[in-house]
Short mmCIF file of C-alpha atoms in Angstrom, two decimals:
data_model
loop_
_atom_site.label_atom_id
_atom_site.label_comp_id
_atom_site.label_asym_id
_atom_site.label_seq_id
_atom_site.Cartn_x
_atom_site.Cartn_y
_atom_site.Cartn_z
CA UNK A 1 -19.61 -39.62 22.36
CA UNK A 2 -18.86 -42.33 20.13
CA UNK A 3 -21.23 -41.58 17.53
CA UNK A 4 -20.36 -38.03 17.48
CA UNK A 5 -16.68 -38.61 16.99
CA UNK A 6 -18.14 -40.83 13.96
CA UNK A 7 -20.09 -38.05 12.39
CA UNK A 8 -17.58 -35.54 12.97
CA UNK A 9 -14.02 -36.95 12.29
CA UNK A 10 -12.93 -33.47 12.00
CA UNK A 11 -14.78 -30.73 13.95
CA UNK A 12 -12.45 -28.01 13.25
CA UNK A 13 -12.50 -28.34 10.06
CA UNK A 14 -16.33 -28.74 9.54
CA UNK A 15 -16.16 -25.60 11.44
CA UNK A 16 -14.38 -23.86 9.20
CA UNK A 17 -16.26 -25.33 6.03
CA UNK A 18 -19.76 -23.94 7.55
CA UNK A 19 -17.94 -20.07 8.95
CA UNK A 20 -16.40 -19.87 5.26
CA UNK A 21 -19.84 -21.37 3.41
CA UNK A 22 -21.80 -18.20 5.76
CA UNK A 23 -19.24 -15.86 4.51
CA UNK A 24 -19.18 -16.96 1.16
CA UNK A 25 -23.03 -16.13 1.31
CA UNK A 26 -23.26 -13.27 3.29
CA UNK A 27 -25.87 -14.51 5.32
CA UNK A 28 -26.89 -15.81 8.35
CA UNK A 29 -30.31 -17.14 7.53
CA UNK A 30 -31.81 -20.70 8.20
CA UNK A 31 -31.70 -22.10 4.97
CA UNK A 32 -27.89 -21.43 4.44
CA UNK A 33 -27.10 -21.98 7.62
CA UNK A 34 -28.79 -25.41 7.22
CA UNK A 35 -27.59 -25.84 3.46
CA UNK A 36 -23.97 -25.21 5.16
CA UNK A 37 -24.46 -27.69 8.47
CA UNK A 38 -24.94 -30.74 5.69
CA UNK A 39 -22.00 -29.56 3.38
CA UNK A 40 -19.59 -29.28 6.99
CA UNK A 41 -20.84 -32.85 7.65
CA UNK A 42 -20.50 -34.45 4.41
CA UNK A 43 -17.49 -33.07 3.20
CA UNK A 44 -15.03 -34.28 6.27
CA UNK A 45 -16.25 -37.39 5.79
CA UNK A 46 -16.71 -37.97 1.63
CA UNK A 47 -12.88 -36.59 1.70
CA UNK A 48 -11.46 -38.83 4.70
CA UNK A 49 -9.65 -41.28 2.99
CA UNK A 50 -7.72 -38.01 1.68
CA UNK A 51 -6.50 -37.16 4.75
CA UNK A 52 -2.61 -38.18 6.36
CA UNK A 53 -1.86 -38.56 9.77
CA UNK A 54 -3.65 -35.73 11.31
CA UNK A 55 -2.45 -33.48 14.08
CA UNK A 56 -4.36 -31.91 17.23
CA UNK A 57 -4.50 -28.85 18.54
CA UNK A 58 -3.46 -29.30 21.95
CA UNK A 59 -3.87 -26.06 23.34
CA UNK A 60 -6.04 -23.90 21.33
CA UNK A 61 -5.73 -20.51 23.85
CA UNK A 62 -2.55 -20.67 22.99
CA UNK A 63 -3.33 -21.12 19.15
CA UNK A 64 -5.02 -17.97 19.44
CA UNK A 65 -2.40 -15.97 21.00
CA UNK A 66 0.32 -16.74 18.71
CA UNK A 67 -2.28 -16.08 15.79
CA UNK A 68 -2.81 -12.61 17.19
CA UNK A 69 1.17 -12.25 17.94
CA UNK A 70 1.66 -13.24 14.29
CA UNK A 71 -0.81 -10.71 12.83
CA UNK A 72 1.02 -8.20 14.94
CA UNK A 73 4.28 -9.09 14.02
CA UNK A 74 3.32 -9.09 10.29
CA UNK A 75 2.19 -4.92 10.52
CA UNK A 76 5.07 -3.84 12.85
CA UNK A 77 7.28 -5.68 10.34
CA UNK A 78 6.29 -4.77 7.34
CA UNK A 79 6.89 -1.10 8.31
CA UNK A 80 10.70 -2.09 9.02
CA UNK A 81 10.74 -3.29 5.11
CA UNK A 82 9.04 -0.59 3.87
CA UNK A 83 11.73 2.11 5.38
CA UNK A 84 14.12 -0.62 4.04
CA UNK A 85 12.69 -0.36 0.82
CA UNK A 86 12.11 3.17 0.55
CA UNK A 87 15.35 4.51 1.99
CA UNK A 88 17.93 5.61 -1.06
CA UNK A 89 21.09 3.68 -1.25
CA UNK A 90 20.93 1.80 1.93
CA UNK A 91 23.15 -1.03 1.46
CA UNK A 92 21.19 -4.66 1.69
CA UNK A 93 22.94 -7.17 3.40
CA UNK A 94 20.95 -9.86 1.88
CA UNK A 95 21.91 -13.67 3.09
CA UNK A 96 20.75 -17.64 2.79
CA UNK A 97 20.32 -18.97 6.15
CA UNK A 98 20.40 -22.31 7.05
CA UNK A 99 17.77 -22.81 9.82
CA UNK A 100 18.12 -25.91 12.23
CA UNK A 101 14.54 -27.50 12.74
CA UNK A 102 13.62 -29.42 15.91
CA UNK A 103 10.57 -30.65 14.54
CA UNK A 104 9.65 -33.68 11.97
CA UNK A 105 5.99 -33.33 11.89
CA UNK A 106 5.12 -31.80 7.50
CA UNK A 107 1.94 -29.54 9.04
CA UNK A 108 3.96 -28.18 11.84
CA UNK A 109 6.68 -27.62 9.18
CA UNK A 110 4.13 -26.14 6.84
CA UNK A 111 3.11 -24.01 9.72
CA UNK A 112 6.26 -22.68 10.59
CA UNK A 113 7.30 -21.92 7.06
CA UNK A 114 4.21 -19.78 6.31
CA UNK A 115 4.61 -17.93 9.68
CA UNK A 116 8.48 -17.39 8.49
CA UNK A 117 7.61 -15.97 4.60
CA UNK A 118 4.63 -13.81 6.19
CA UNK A 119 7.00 -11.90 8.74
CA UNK A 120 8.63 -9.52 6.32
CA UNK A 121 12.57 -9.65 5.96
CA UNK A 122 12.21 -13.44 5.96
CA UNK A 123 11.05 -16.19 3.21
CA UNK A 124 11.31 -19.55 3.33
CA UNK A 125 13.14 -21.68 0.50
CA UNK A 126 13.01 -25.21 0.80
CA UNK A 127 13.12 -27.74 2.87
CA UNK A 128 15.88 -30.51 3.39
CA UNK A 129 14.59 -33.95 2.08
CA UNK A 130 15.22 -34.94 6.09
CA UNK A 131 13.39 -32.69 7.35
CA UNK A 132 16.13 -31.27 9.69
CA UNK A 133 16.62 -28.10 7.91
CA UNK A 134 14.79 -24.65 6.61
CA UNK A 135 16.76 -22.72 3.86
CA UNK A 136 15.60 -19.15 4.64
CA UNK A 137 16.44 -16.21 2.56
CA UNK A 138 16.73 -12.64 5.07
CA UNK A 139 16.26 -9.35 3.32
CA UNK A 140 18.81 -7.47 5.59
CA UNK A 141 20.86 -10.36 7.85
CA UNK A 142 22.66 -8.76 10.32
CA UNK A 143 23.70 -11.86 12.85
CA UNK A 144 22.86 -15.31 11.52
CA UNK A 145 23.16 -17.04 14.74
CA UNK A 146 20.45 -14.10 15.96
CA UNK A 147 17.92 -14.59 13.22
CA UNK A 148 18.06 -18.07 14.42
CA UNK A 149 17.73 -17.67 17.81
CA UNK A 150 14.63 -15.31 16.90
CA UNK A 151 12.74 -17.69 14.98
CA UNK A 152 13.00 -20.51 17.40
CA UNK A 153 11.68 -18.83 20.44
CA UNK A 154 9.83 -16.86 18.55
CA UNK A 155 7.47 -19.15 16.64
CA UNK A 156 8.86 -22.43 16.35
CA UNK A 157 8.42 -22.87 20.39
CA UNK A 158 4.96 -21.78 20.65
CA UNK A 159 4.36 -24.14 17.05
CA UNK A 160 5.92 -27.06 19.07
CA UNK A 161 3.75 -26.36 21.86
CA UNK A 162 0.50 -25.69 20.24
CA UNK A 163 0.52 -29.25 18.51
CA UNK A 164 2.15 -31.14 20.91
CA UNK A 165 4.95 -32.72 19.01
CA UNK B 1 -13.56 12.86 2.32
CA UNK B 2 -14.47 9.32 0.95
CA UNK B 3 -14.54 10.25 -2.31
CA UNK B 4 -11.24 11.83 -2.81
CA UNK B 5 -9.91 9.03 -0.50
CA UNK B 6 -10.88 6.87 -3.27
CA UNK B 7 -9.29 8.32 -5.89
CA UNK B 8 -6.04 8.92 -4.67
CA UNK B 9 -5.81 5.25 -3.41
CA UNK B 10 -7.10 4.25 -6.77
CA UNK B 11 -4.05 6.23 -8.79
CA UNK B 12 -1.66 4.93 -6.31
CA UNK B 13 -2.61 1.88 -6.90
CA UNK B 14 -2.83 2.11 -10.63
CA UNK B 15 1.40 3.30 -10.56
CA UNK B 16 1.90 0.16 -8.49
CA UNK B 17 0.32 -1.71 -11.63
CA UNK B 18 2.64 0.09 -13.71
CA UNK B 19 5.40 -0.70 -12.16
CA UNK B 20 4.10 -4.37 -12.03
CA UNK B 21 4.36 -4.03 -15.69
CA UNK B 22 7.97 -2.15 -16.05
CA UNK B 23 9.24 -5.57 -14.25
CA UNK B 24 6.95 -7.87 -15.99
CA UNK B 25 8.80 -6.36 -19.52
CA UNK B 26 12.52 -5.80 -18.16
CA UNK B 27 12.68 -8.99 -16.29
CA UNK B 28 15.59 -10.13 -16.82
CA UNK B 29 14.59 -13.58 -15.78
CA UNK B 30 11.76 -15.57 -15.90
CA UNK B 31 10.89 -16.12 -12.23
CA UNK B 32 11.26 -11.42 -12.01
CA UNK B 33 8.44 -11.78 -14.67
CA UNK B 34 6.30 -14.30 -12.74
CA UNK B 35 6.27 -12.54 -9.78
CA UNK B 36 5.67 -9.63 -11.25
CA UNK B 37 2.32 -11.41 -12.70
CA UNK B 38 1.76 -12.48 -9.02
CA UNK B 39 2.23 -8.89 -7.85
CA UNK B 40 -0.21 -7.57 -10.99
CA UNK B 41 -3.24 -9.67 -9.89
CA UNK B 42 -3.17 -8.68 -6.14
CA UNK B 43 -3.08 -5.15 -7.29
CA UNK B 44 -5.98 -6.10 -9.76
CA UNK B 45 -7.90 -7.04 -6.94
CA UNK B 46 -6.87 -3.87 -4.84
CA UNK B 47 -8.00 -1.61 -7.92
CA UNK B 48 -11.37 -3.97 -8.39
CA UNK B 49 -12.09 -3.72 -4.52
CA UNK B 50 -11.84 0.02 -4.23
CA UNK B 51 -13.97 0.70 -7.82
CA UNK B 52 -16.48 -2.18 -5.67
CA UNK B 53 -16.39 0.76 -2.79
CA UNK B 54 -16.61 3.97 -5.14
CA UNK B 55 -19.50 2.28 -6.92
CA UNK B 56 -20.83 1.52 -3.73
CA UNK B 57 -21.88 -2.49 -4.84
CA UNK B 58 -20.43 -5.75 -3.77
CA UNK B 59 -20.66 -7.14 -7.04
CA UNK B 60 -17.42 -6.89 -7.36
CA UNK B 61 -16.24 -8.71 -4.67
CA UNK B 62 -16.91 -12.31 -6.38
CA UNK B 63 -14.62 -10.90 -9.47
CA UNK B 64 -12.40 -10.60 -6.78
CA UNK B 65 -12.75 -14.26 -5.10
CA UNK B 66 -12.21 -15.48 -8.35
CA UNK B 67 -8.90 -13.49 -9.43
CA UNK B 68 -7.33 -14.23 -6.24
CA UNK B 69 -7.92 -18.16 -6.54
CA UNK B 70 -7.17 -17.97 -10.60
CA UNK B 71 -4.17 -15.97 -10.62
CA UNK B 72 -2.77 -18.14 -7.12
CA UNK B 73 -3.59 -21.36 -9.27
CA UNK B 74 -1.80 -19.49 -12.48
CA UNK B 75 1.43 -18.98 -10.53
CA UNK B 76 1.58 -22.39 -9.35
CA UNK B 77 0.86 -24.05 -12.20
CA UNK B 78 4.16 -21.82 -13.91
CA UNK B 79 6.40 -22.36 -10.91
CA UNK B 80 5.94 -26.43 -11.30
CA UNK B 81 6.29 -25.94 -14.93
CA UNK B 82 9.57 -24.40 -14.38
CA UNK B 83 10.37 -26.49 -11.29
CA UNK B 84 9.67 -29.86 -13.17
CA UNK B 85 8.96 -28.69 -17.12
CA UNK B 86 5.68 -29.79 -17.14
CA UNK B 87 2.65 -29.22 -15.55
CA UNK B 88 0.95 -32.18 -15.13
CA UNK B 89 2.81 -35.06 -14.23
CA UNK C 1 -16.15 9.76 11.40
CA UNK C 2 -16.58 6.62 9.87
CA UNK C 3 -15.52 8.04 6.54
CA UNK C 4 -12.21 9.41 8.23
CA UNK C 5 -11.50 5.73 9.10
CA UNK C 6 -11.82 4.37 5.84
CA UNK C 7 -9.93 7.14 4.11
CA UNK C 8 -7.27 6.04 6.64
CA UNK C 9 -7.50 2.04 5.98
CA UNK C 10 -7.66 2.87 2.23
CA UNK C 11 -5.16 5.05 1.62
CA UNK C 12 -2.64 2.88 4.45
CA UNK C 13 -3.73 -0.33 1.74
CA UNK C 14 -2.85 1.09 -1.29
CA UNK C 15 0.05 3.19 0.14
CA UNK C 16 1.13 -0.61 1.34
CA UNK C 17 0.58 -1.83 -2.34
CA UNK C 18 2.49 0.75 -4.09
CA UNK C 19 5.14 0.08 -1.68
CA UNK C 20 5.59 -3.49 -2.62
CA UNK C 21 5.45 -2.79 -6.40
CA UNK C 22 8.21 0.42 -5.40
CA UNK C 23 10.44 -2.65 -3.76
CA UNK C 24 9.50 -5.10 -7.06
CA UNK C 25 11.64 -2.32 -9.06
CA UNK C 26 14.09 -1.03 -6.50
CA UNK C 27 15.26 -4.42 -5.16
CA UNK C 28 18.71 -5.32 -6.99
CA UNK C 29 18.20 -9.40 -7.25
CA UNK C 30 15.28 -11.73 -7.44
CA UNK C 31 15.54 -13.12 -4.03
CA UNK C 32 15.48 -9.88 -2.23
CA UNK C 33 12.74 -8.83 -4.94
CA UNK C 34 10.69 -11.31 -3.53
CA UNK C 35 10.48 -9.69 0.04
CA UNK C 36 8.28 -6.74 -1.27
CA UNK C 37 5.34 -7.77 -3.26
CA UNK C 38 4.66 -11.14 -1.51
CA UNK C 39 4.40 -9.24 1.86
CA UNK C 40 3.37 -5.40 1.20
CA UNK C 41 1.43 -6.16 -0.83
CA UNK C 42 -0.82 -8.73 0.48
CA UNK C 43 -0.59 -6.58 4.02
CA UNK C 44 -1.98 -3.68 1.76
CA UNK C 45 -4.67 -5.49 0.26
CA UNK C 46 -5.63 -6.69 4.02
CA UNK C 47 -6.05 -2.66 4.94
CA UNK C 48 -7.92 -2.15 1.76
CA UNK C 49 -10.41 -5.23 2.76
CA UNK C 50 -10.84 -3.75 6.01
CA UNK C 51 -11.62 -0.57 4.68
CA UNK C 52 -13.86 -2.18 2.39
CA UNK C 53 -15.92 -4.14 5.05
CA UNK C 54 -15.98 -1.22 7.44
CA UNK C 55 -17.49 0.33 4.53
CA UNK C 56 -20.41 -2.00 3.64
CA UNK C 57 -21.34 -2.72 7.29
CA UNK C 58 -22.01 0.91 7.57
CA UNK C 59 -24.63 0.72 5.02
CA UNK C 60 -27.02 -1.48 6.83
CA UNK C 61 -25.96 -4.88 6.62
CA UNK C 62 -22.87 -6.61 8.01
CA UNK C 63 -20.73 -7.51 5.32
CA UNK C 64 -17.92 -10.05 6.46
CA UNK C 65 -17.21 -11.77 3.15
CA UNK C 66 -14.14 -9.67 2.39
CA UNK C 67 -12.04 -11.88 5.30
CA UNK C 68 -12.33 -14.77 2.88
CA UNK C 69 -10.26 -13.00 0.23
CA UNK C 70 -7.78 -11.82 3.04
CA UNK C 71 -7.50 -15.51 4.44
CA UNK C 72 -6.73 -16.37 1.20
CA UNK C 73 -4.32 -14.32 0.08
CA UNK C 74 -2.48 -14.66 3.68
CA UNK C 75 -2.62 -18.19 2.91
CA UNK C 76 -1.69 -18.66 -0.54
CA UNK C 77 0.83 -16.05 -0.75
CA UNK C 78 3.54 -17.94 1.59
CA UNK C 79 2.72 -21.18 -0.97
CA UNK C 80 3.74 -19.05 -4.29
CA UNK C 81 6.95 -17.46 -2.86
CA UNK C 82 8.29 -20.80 -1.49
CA UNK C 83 7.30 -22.31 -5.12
CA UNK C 84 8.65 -19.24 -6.94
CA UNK C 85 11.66 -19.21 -5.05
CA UNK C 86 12.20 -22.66 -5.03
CA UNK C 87 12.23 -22.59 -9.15
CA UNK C 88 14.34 -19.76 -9.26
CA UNK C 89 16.97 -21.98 -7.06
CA UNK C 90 16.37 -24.38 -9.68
CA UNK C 91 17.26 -22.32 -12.07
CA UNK C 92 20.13 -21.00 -10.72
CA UNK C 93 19.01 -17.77 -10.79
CA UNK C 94 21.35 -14.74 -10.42
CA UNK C 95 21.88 -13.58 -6.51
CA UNK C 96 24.18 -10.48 -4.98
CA UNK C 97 25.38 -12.95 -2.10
CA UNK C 98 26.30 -17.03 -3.23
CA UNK C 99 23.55 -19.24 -3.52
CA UNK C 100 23.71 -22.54 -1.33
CA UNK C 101 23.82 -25.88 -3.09
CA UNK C 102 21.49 -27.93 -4.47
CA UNK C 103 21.60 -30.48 -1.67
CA UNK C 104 20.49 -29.23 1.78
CA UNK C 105 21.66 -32.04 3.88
CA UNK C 106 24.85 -30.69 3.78
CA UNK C 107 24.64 -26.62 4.57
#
């Protein structure tokens, strides 16, 4: 066990490096597949000194379903702002939002902030040197307080959960 | 079917590139004409994707890789140029 | 049939596209600008992809390489609207509705 965790600091992400090098090739055969197995092992660990703290995926079922909730969200949505966009002389009701965070962790942050830009009618800004708050810009901002509320149960609960923090 | 397909994406596309351009020249600020660039090469890649499909070869799909990670560096590298007034630090 | 399906996917992508670009020049500030291309348009290049692989899987070989430009793009384009708005905050760029201040600690 030992000596696997030392060859494979990161699984996940020598995972991902051999899935994308396949891809990237088009090919399942041996010799990329073999070409792709050294790169996935040599790269985690040429790079680790690179890497901060880094956070686990506690429960990856759930990772999954909020990926897939995400996706969905992201084509119901972006009908909503097309009709916005489309319709003649609707009136915007455009508005900065000051979202409350409950988390500290920067790649839970990160996580949450892509999740928020990629949902149509919401982008993320900035966030506050602390940590403690997400300036969000709405496209059409009916109820603050409800956008809010949205978010948080939304995706930043299932984000909290997912990495455990 | 297919073909026709094809073409009418490809002219819809092609207005959405002209439009890309209409902002990219009436701005009025500098951040309007940035995205617009950011907006231009995604459609670049749409139009290069569905020529890769009417030509039927996926040649064009590495012209593609390579836009989207150019043109994603090329609006980063202006957005911390603005941010900061210079791009490397 | 297959063809049917891709006419769909292709014409839903670029449909998606235009849309975005539509919003680029409808959309009466730069914040609210920023809503259409980053999203539509990146949605509309994932239906075009789609298309695209349906496509070239059809002709003998499976052809998955597109979902590395799609990954990409869904990746990348949160990272350039954040930047882009963040230097347009900088900048003090022109908004319908008041801008918040420069420090965030204090909303």
């Amino acid at each position: 066990m030992k000596i696997v965790k030392r060859l494979l600091p990161h699984p996940i992400f020598s995972l991902v490096l051999l899935v994308v090098w396949l891809l990237l090739n088009n090919t399942l055969s041996a010799g990329h597949i073999l070409l792709g197995s050294v790169i996935a092992l040599v790269l985690p660990w040429a790079t680790a000194g690179f890497w901060a703290d880094q956070l686990h995926l506690h429960k990856p079922g759930l990772a999954l379903s909020f990926l897939l909730l995400v996706l969905w969200d992201i084509t119901v949505a972006n009908i909503q702002v097309a009709k916005l966009i489309l319709s003649p002389h609707r009136k915007l009701r455009p508005a900065f939002v000051h979202y409350p965070l409950d988390m500290d962790n920067d790649f839970a942050i990160t996580v949450l902030a892509a999740t928020i830009s990629l949902t149509p009618g919401t982008v993320s800004i900035d966030v506050s040197s602390d940590h403690r708050t997400l300036l969000v810009h709405g496209l059409d901002v009916d109820d603050e307080a409800a956008l809010i509320a949205e978010i948080k149960s939304r995706y930043e609960a299932p984000i909290k959960e997912i990495f455990g923090c | 079917m297919l073909a026709t397909a094809i073409l009418i994406a490809m002219a819809m596309i092609v207005l959405a590139l002209v439009l890309n351009i209409w902002r990219v020249v009436i701005g009025p600020d500098v951040t309007d004409r940035i995205l617009a660039l950011d907006t231009l090469y995604i459609n670049s890649i749409a139009l290069l994707l569905l020529l890769g499909i009417h030509m039927s070869s996926s040649a064009y799909f590495e012209a593609a890789l390579l836009i989207a990670m150019i043109g994603f560096i090329g609006t980063i590298a202006l957005c911390k140029y603005l941010l900061r007034g210079d791009i490397i630090e | 049939m297959l063809d049917i399906i891709i006419s769909i996917f292709l014409i839903l992508g670029a449909g998606f596209a235009l849309i975005g670009s539509i919003g680029l020049i409808r959309l009466p500030d730069f914040y609210t600008r920023l809503h259409g291309p980053t999203k539509a348009t990146t949605l509309g290049l994932g239906a075009l992809l789609i298309a695209s692989m349906i496509y070239f899987s059809s002709r003998g070989e499976v052809s998955l390489h597109e979902l590395l430009v799609t990954l990409f793009l869904f990746m990348t384009a949160p990272v350039s609207a954040h930047l882009l708005s963040k230097a347009a905050l900088h900048l003090r760029v022109r908004s319908e509705v008041d801008l918040p201040g420069d420090d965030l600690n204090k909303p």
